[in-house]
Tab-separated table of C-alpha atoms and ligand atoms in Angstrom:
chain	number	residue	atom	x	y	z
R	11	MET	CA	61.362	93.537	112.955
R	12	THR	CA	57.802	93.321	111.731
R	13	ASN	CA	54.745	93.668	113.885
R	14	ARG	CA	52.944	90.375	113.822
R	15	PHE	CA	50.323	89.722	116.443
R	16	SER	CA	48.677	87.096	114.285
R	17	ASP	CA	48.527	86.209	110.613
R	18	ALA	CA	46.102	89.092	110.280
R	19	SER	CA	48.702	91.594	111.503
R	20	THR	CA	50.211	92.027	108.058
R	21	PRO	CA	48.110	93.772	105.438
R	22	PRO	CA	46.650	91.847	102.497
R	23	GLY	CA	48.586	92.506	99.268
R	24	ASP	CA	45.864	94.281	97.269
R	25	PHE	CA	45.223	96.451	100.282
R	26	VAL	CA	48.817	97.666	100.279
R	27	ASP	CA	48.826	98.390	96.540
R	28	ARG	CA	45.613	100.343	96.694
R	29	VAL	CA	46.726	102.481	99.648
R	30	ALA	CA	50.051	103.190	97.935
R	31	ALA	CA	48.261	104.228	94.739
R	32	ALA	CA	45.788	106.601	96.400
R	33	ARG	CA	46.424	110.250	95.529
R	34	ARG	CA	43.708	111.951	97.553
R	35	PRO	CA	42.742	109.604	100.392
R	36	VAL	CA	40.280	110.721	103.066
R	37	LEU	CA	40.944	109.297	106.538
R	38	LEU	CA	38.003	108.864	108.905
R	39	THR	CA	37.778	107.492	112.437
R	40	HIS	CA	35.295	106.977	115.248
R	41	ILE	CA	33.369	109.586	117.224
R	42	TYR	CA	35.075	111.045	120.295
R	43	PRO	CA	38.434	110.150	118.757
R	44	ASP	CA	41.092	108.866	121.150
R	45	GLY	CA	44.864	108.682	120.814
R	46	ASP	CA	44.723	105.505	118.721
R	47	ALA	CA	42.167	107.060	116.377
R	48	ILE	CA	43.901	110.378	115.749
R	49	GLY	CA	47.389	108.872	116.123
R	50	SER	CA	46.662	106.297	113.407
R	51	GLN	CA	45.175	108.946	111.130
R	52	LEU	CA	48.068	111.377	111.569
R	53	ALA	CA	50.790	108.752	111.184
R	54	LEU	CA	49.252	107.291	108.040
R	55	ALA	CA	48.508	110.723	106.564
R	56	ARG	CA	52.056	111.944	107.208
R	57	ALA	CA	53.497	108.784	105.692
R	58	LEU	CA	51.297	108.985	102.583
R	59	ALA	CA	52.041	112.708	102.216
R	60	SER	CA	55.762	111.872	102.260
R	61	GLN	CA	55.060	109.730	99.180
R	62	GLY	CA	53.401	112.592	97.316
R	63	ALA	CA	49.737	111.940	98.191
R	64	GLU	CA	47.374	114.608	99.512
R	65	PRO	CA	45.595	112.943	102.428
R	66	ARG	CA	42.805	114.652	104.346
R	67	ILE	CA	41.854	113.814	107.914
R	68	LEU	CA	38.271	114.318	109.078
R	69	ILE	CA	36.826	113.757	112.552
R	70	ALA	CA	33.269	114.112	113.847
R	71	HIS	CA	34.057	115.478	117.317
R	72	PRO	CA	36.914	117.717	118.384
R	73	ALA	CA	39.630	116.254	120.616
R	74	PRO	CA	41.180	119.569	121.721
R	75	LEU	CA	43.844	118.150	124.031
R	76	LEU	CA	45.116	115.678	121.426
R	77	GLN	CA	44.783	118.017	118.463
R	78	GLU	CA	46.647	120.847	120.123
R	79	PHE	CA	49.895	119.027	120.654
R	80	MET	CA	49.673	116.209	118.101
R	81	ASP	CA	48.634	118.390	115.207
R	82	PRO	CA	50.247	121.831	115.490
R	83	GLU	CA	49.691	122.366	111.770
R	84	GLY	CA	45.939	121.921	112.098
R	85	VAL	CA	45.655	119.173	109.498
R	86	VAL	CA	42.887	117.363	111.392
R	87	VAL	CA	39.517	118.892	110.496
R	88	VAL	CA	36.371	118.626	112.592
R	89	ALA	CA	34.015	118.137	109.663
R	90	SER	CA	30.333	118.687	109.046
R	91	GLU	CA	28.397	116.170	106.978
R	92	GLU	CA	28.531	118.519	103.952
R	93	HIS	CA	32.280	118.849	104.326
R	94	ALA	CA	32.673	115.059	104.363
R	95	VAL	CA	30.447	114.652	101.292
R	96	GLU	CA	32.576	117.186	99.433
R	97	ALA	CA	35.898	115.673	100.545
R	98	LEU	CA	34.814	112.146	99.574
R	99	ALA	CA	33.530	113.319	96.189
R	100	THR	CA	37.060	114.450	95.278
R	101	SER	CA	38.798	111.457	96.856
R	102	ASP	CA	40.115	108.201	95.391
R	103	LEU	CA	40.093	106.196	98.648
R	104	CYS	CA	38.225	106.434	101.935
R	105	LEU	CA	40.238	104.897	104.774
R	106	ILE	CA	38.314	104.164	107.941
R	107	LEU	CA	40.582	103.671	110.940
R	108	ASP	CA	40.052	102.265	114.453
R	109	THR	CA	36.419	101.341	113.884
R	110	SER	CA	34.691	98.927	111.542
R	111	ASP	CA	31.213	100.134	112.391
R	112	TYR	CA	29.756	102.912	110.214
R	113	ALA	CA	27.501	103.961	113.072
R	114	ARG	CA	30.639	104.918	115.018
R	115	LEU	CA	31.411	107.606	112.420
R	116	GLY	CA	28.670	109.730	113.984
R	117	ARG	CA	27.558	112.601	111.797
R	118	LEU	CA	29.961	111.476	109.035
R	119	GLU	CA	28.264	108.065	108.802
R	120	ARG	CA	25.882	108.882	105.970
R	121	ALA	CA	28.516	110.675	103.881
R	122	ALA	CA	30.791	107.626	104.155
R	123	ARG	CA	28.066	105.045	103.543
R	124	GLU	CA	26.607	106.829	100.537
R	125	SER	CA	29.875	107.833	98.872
R	126	ASN	CA	30.841	105.868	95.759
R	127	VAL	CA	34.528	106.044	96.561
R	128	LEU	CA	36.379	102.840	97.428
R	129	LYS	CA	36.154	102.191	101.177
R	130	TYR	CA	38.952	100.429	103.045
R	131	CYS	CA	38.937	99.771	106.756
R	132	ILE	CA	41.853	99.140	109.143
R	133	ASP	CA	40.699	98.148	112.603
R	134	HIS	CA	41.253	95.993	115.682
R	135	HIS	CA	37.680	95.732	116.991
R	136	LEU	CA	35.441	92.750	116.434
R	137	CYS	CA	33.697	93.583	113.174
R	138	VAL	CA	29.949	93.082	112.968
R	139	ASP	CA	29.570	93.463	109.190
R	140	PRO	CA	32.692	92.660	107.125
R	141	THR	CA	30.740	93.159	103.902
R	142	ALA	CA	30.302	96.866	104.610
R	143	PHE	CA	33.705	97.722	103.073
R	144	ASP	CA	35.423	97.173	99.734
R	145	ALA	CA	38.290	95.788	101.794
R	146	LEU	CA	38.545	95.127	105.505
R	147	TRP	CA	41.806	94.547	107.330
R	148	SER	CA	40.720	93.609	110.800
R	149	ASP	CA	42.858	92.091	113.523
R	150	PRO	CA	41.122	91.919	116.905
R	151	SER	CA	44.277	90.377	118.392
R	152	CYS	CA	46.223	93.555	117.677
R	153	PRO	CA	46.401	95.910	120.681
R	154	ALA	CA	46.088	99.135	118.673
R	155	THR	CA	45.178	100.254	115.171
R	156	GLY	CA	48.431	102.232	115.244
R	157	LEU	CA	50.352	98.943	115.190
R	158	LEU	CA	48.506	97.867	112.054
R	159	VAL	CA	49.442	101.213	110.516
R	160	LEU	CA	53.071	100.584	111.496
R	161	SER	CA	52.912	97.172	109.854
R	162	LEU	CA	51.415	98.756	106.716
R	163	LEU	CA	54.158	101.390	106.586
R	164	ASP	CA	56.803	98.664	106.977
R	165	THR	CA	55.231	96.744	104.108
R	166	LEU	CA	55.218	99.921	102.009
R	167	GLY	CA	58.890	100.481	102.873
R	168	ILE	CA	58.195	103.928	104.318
R	169	ARG	CA	60.793	105.104	106.823
R	170	ILE	CA	59.421	105.862	110.291
R	171	THR	CA	60.425	109.466	110.937
R	172	ALA	CA	59.923	111.235	114.277
R	173	GLU	CA	56.756	112.874	112.876
R	174	ILE	CA	55.320	109.424	112.183
R	175	ALA	CA	56.722	107.730	115.309
R	176	GLU	CA	55.132	110.233	117.693
R	177	PRO	CA	51.464	109.703	116.744
R	178	LEU	CA	52.067	105.934	116.512
R	179	PHE	CA	53.536	105.922	120.012
R	180	ILE	CA	50.484	107.792	121.289
R	181	ALA	CA	48.221	105.301	119.496
R	182	VAL	CA	49.875	102.291	121.132
R	183	ALA	CA	50.297	103.955	124.528
R	184	THR	CA	46.624	104.989	124.584
R	185	ASP	CA	45.173	101.581	123.810
R	186	THR	CA	47.481	99.736	126.193
R	187	GLY	CA	46.825	102.175	129.072
R	188	TRP	CA	50.385	103.415	128.811
R	189	PHE	CA	51.679	99.843	128.584
R	190	ARG	CA	49.838	98.615	131.708
R	191	PHE	CA	46.969	96.540	130.286
R	192	SER	CA	47.128	92.834	129.509
R	193	ASN	CA	47.431	93.686	125.806
R	194	ALA	CA	50.864	95.237	126.464
R	195	THR	CA	52.745	92.240	125.095
R	196	ALA	CA	56.421	91.859	124.310
R	197	LEU	CA	55.655	92.857	120.718
R	198	VAL	CA	54.061	96.066	121.962
R	199	PHE	CA	57.227	96.918	123.873
R	200	GLU	CA	59.368	96.046	120.855
R	201	SER	CA	57.290	98.303	118.649
R	202	ALA	CA	57.391	101.065	121.261
R	203	SER	CA	61.161	100.715	121.454
R	204	ARG	CA	61.364	101.195	117.698
R	205	LEU	CA	59.160	104.273	117.886
R	206	VAL	CA	61.259	105.776	120.681
R	207	SER	CA	64.429	105.116	118.670
R	208	ALA	CA	62.752	106.882	115.761
R	209	GLY	CA	62.183	109.994	117.886
R	210	ALA	CA	59.049	109.612	120.018
R	211	ASP	CA	59.699	111.044	123.504
R	212	PRO	CA	57.623	109.074	126.081
R	213	ALA	CA	58.195	111.445	129.012
R	214	TYR	CA	57.188	114.476	126.966
R	215	LEU	CA	54.155	112.672	125.549
R	216	HIS	CA	53.030	111.442	128.964
R	217	ARG	CA	53.239	114.987	130.330
R	218	ALA	CA	51.320	116.357	127.373
R	219	LEU	CA	48.551	113.790	127.864
R	220	PHE	CA	48.352	113.279	131.612
R	221	GLU	CA	49.641	116.463	133.220
R	222	ASN	CA	47.512	118.727	131.130
R	223	SER	CA	44.050	118.505	132.684
R	224	SER	CA	41.965	121.616	133.192
R	225	LEU	CA	41.201	122.432	136.826
R	226	GLY	CA	37.500	121.759	136.166
R	227	ARG	CA	38.217	118.318	134.719
R	228	THR	CA	40.223	117.237	137.766
R	229	GLN	CA	37.525	118.635	140.094
R	230	MET	CA	34.879	116.753	138.099
R	231	LEU	CA	36.981	113.590	138.379
R	232	GLY	CA	36.996	114.056	142.161
R	233	GLU	CA	33.237	114.392	142.258
R	234	MET	CA	32.799	111.341	140.019
R	235	LEU	CA	35.046	109.300	142.312
R	236	SER	CA	33.414	110.474	145.531
R	237	SER	CA	29.978	109.464	144.237
R	238	LEU	CA	30.827	105.981	143.042
R	239	SER	CA	28.619	103.040	143.967
R	240	SER	CA	29.336	99.391	144.355
R	241	GLN	CA	27.325	96.189	144.253
R	242	ALA	CA	27.836	92.428	144.382
R	243	GLY	CA	30.164	92.789	147.363
R	244	GLY	CA	32.340	95.303	145.516
R	245	ARG	CA	32.759	93.259	142.351
R	246	LEU	CA	30.735	95.833	140.426
R	247	VAL	CA	31.755	99.491	140.699
R	248	TYR	CA	30.042	102.281	138.815
R	249	SER	CA	29.580	106.009	138.673
R	250	VAL	CA	27.557	108.560	136.749
R	251	VAL	CA	28.508	111.904	135.250
R	252	ARG	CA	25.481	114.150	134.669
R	253	GLN	CA	25.004	117.044	132.255
R	254	THR	CA	24.483	119.415	135.178
R	255	GLN	CA	27.905	118.499	136.577
R	256	LEU	CA	29.644	118.989	133.240
R	257	GLY	CA	27.983	122.411	133.042
R	258	ARG	CA	28.963	123.319	136.589
R	259	PHE	CA	32.635	122.455	136.025
R	260	GLY	CA	32.559	123.926	132.529
R	261	ILE	CA	34.052	120.896	130.799
R	262	PRO	CA	33.144	119.469	127.411
R	263	LEU	CA	32.308	115.788	126.992
R	264	GLU	CA	35.565	115.103	125.172
R	265	GLU	CA	37.468	115.688	128.402
R	266	ILE	CA	35.815	112.784	130.243
R	267	ASP	CA	38.054	110.356	128.376
R	268	GLY	CA	40.190	108.462	130.907
R	269	PHE	CA	37.819	108.806	133.873
R	270	ILE	CA	36.861	105.148	133.837
R	271	ASP	CA	40.458	104.053	134.318
R	272	HIS	CA	40.311	105.499	137.831
R	273	LEU	CA	37.423	103.186	138.744
R	274	LYS	CA	39.765	100.294	138.089
R	275	GLU	CA	41.840	101.367	141.075
R	276	VAL	CA	39.260	99.805	143.415
R	277	ARG	CA	40.422	96.499	144.920
R	278	GLY	CA	38.166	93.551	144.221
R	279	ALA	CA	36.222	95.276	141.460
R	280	GLU	CA	35.705	93.068	138.424
R	281	ILE	CA	33.371	95.112	136.263
R	282	LEU	CA	33.538	98.892	136.074
R	283	ILE	CA	30.873	101.061	134.528
R	284	LEU	CA	30.840	104.767	133.809
R	285	PHE	CA	27.603	106.418	132.666
R	286	VAL	CA	28.077	109.778	130.988
R	287	GLU	CA	24.921	111.749	130.217
R	288	VAL	CA	25.731	113.172	126.782
R	289	SER	CA	22.448	115.076	126.497
R	290	SER	CA	19.191	114.986	128.380
R	291	GLY	CA	18.157	111.323	128.703
R	292	ARG	CA	20.976	110.005	126.502
R	293	TYR	CA	23.933	108.161	127.989
R	294	LYS	CA	27.303	106.944	126.778
R	295	VAL	CA	28.184	103.867	128.817
R	296	SER	CA	31.786	102.685	129.189
R	297	LEU	CA	32.529	99.168	130.442
R	298	ARG	CA	35.791	97.727	131.680
R	299	SER	CA	36.652	94.272	132.982
R	300	LYS	CA	39.490	93.747	135.433
R	301	GLY	CA	38.961	90.037	135.679
R	302	ARG	CA	37.961	87.261	133.374
R	303	ARG	CA	34.499	88.654	132.501
R	304	ASP	CA	33.804	89.616	128.909
R	305	VAL	CA	32.238	93.077	128.758
R	306	HIS	CA	32.095	93.055	124.960
R	307	ALA	CA	29.273	90.523	125.138
R	308	MET	CA	27.474	92.750	127.619
R	309	ALA	CA	27.895	95.835	125.379
R	310	SER	CA	26.549	93.833	122.436
R	311	GLN	CA	23.293	93.199	124.325
R	312	PHE	CA	22.769	96.961	124.241
R	313	GLY	CA	23.815	97.378	120.608
R	314	GLY	CA	27.393	98.475	121.344
R	315	GLY	CA	30.776	96.847	120.909
R	316	GLY	CA	34.476	97.050	121.630
R	317	HIS	CA	36.807	94.469	123.127
R	318	ALA	CA	36.530	91.775	125.820
R	319	LYS	CA	38.108	94.026	128.460
R	320	ALA	CA	36.905	97.459	127.234
R	321	ALA	CA	33.599	98.072	125.560
R	322	GLY	CA	30.799	100.575	125.364
R	323	PHE	CA	27.394	101.514	124.046
R	324	ARG	CA	24.792	104.273	123.921
R	325	ILE	CA	21.463	104.084	125.676
R	326	GLU	CA	18.447	106.323	126.193
R	327	GLY	CA	16.138	106.640	129.165
R	328	SER	CA	15.771	108.289	132.538
R	329	HIS	CA	18.770	108.204	134.859
R	330	ASP	CA	17.254	105.637	137.212
R	331	ASP	CA	15.979	103.431	134.426
R	332	VAL	CA	19.292	103.415	132.522
R	333	VAL	CA	21.366	102.724	135.624
R	334	SER	CA	19.106	99.935	136.819
R	335	ARG	CA	18.955	98.202	133.418
R	336	VAL	CA	22.721	98.293	132.931
R	337	VAL	CA	23.549	97.371	136.527
R	338	SER	CA	21.192	94.362	136.277
R	339	ALA	CA	22.946	93.218	133.109
R	340	ALA	CA	26.340	93.544	134.816
R	341	LEU	CA	25.117	91.550	137.827
R	342	GLU	CA	24.019	88.812	135.434
R	343	VAL	CA	27.511	88.732	133.947
R	344	LEU	CA	28.982	88.401	137.437
R	345	GLN	CA	26.706	85.466	138.373
V	403	LIG	P1	35.307	103.863	125.699
V	403	LIG	O1	34.638	103.379	126.929
V	403	LIG	O2	34.546	104.945	125.019
V	403	LIG	O3	36.737	104.191	125.926
V	403	LIG	O4	35.269	102.660	124.691
V	403	LIG	C1	35.843	101.432	125.013
V	403	LIG	C2	35.786	100.519	123.835
V	403	LIG	O5	34.431	100.244	123.510
V	403	LIG	C3	36.400	101.107	122.590
V	403	LIG	O6	37.182	100.121	122.007
V	403	LIG	C4	35.246	101.463	121.716
V	403	LIG	O7	35.540	101.203	120.393
V	403	LIG	C5	34.125	100.576	122.196
V	403	LIG	N1	32.875	101.328	122.175
V	403	LIG	C6	32.542	102.356	122.974
V	403	LIG	N2	31.305	102.810	122.701
V	403	LIG	C7	30.832	102.052	121.680
V	403	LIG	C8	29.604	102.015	120.938
V	403	LIG	N3	28.612	102.882	121.163
V	403	LIG	N4	29.499	101.086	119.959
V	403	LIG	C9	30.484	100.222	119.720
V	403	LIG	N5	31.660	100.191	120.397
V	403	LIG	C10	31.850	101.090	121.356
V	404	LIG	MN1	39.813	104.221	119.522
V	405	LIG	MN1	42.014	101.432	119.069
């Protein structure tokens, strides 16, 4: 079976040849890497290593929970800009996964932009600037970058071992909300079935991801939920996580991932917003749509991006100012 979500779900021919020929590829992904980001990197790196290449995986922010159990060998490196410059200088291919926006590479952005190495991108977000890469393989209809990686590995004729199946399963499971979201199509289940047959253990992986929260994180989640606000008769639900709270519960920003999914539990809510104060006066805003509203368009207004049902952006300002600007924009969308 091949993974075809659209015509764009199979890699272009030159793309495949170039990836197969790379000896020292460097794999990059977006800031605050999630399971699809790191899962796609690890699966592709393991597959290319099995063919004799020496891939290197760099990330801009640590993802301790994911790294600890997905990467026991410590292959994934949280890199400084200098480290990325050095790695790219000795590389024959830079592969950018799960984002097609250089700005989303965070502190590795400049190193990637300014490197002379060939830059290939594999992604499933709407791409704002397709000319920014030497080759772009983008399929916004594909539920997870991990499925594009699976399709690439199939095209390359690389056998899916348990070591490759596990990170791919995490990639797909993450971006489909553990197979609950509307992007969990029959093809997703077919691919997941293949990955389980190849050795991925869903129960073990679910435990590792969702029964592994620090006490502080779960307490912070409780506080976030108890302080949520609603507007437009409950069709808009939002909450804010402040720096002071993160400090009080002793949890790093990386651990907030997944909080917004709990806002979706509220009946009648159509648009969900989570504001996370990443540093004084700077906010990371996550948007989700439970209904027919397109939150990607809303994120774009603020210079962000994502998908129709899950999007985000960064914004600066005082707490009250940021919340009121974003809430007004959401109310407009709900009109
Ligand atoms: P998150 O809320 O961080 O889980 O992100 C949801 C979706 O929005 C993901 O697909 C991200 O790629 C996208 N996204 C989040 N923040 C940004 C941003 N600052 N710029 C562009 N896309 C973003
Ligand atoms: Mn991602
Ligand atoms: Mn993704």
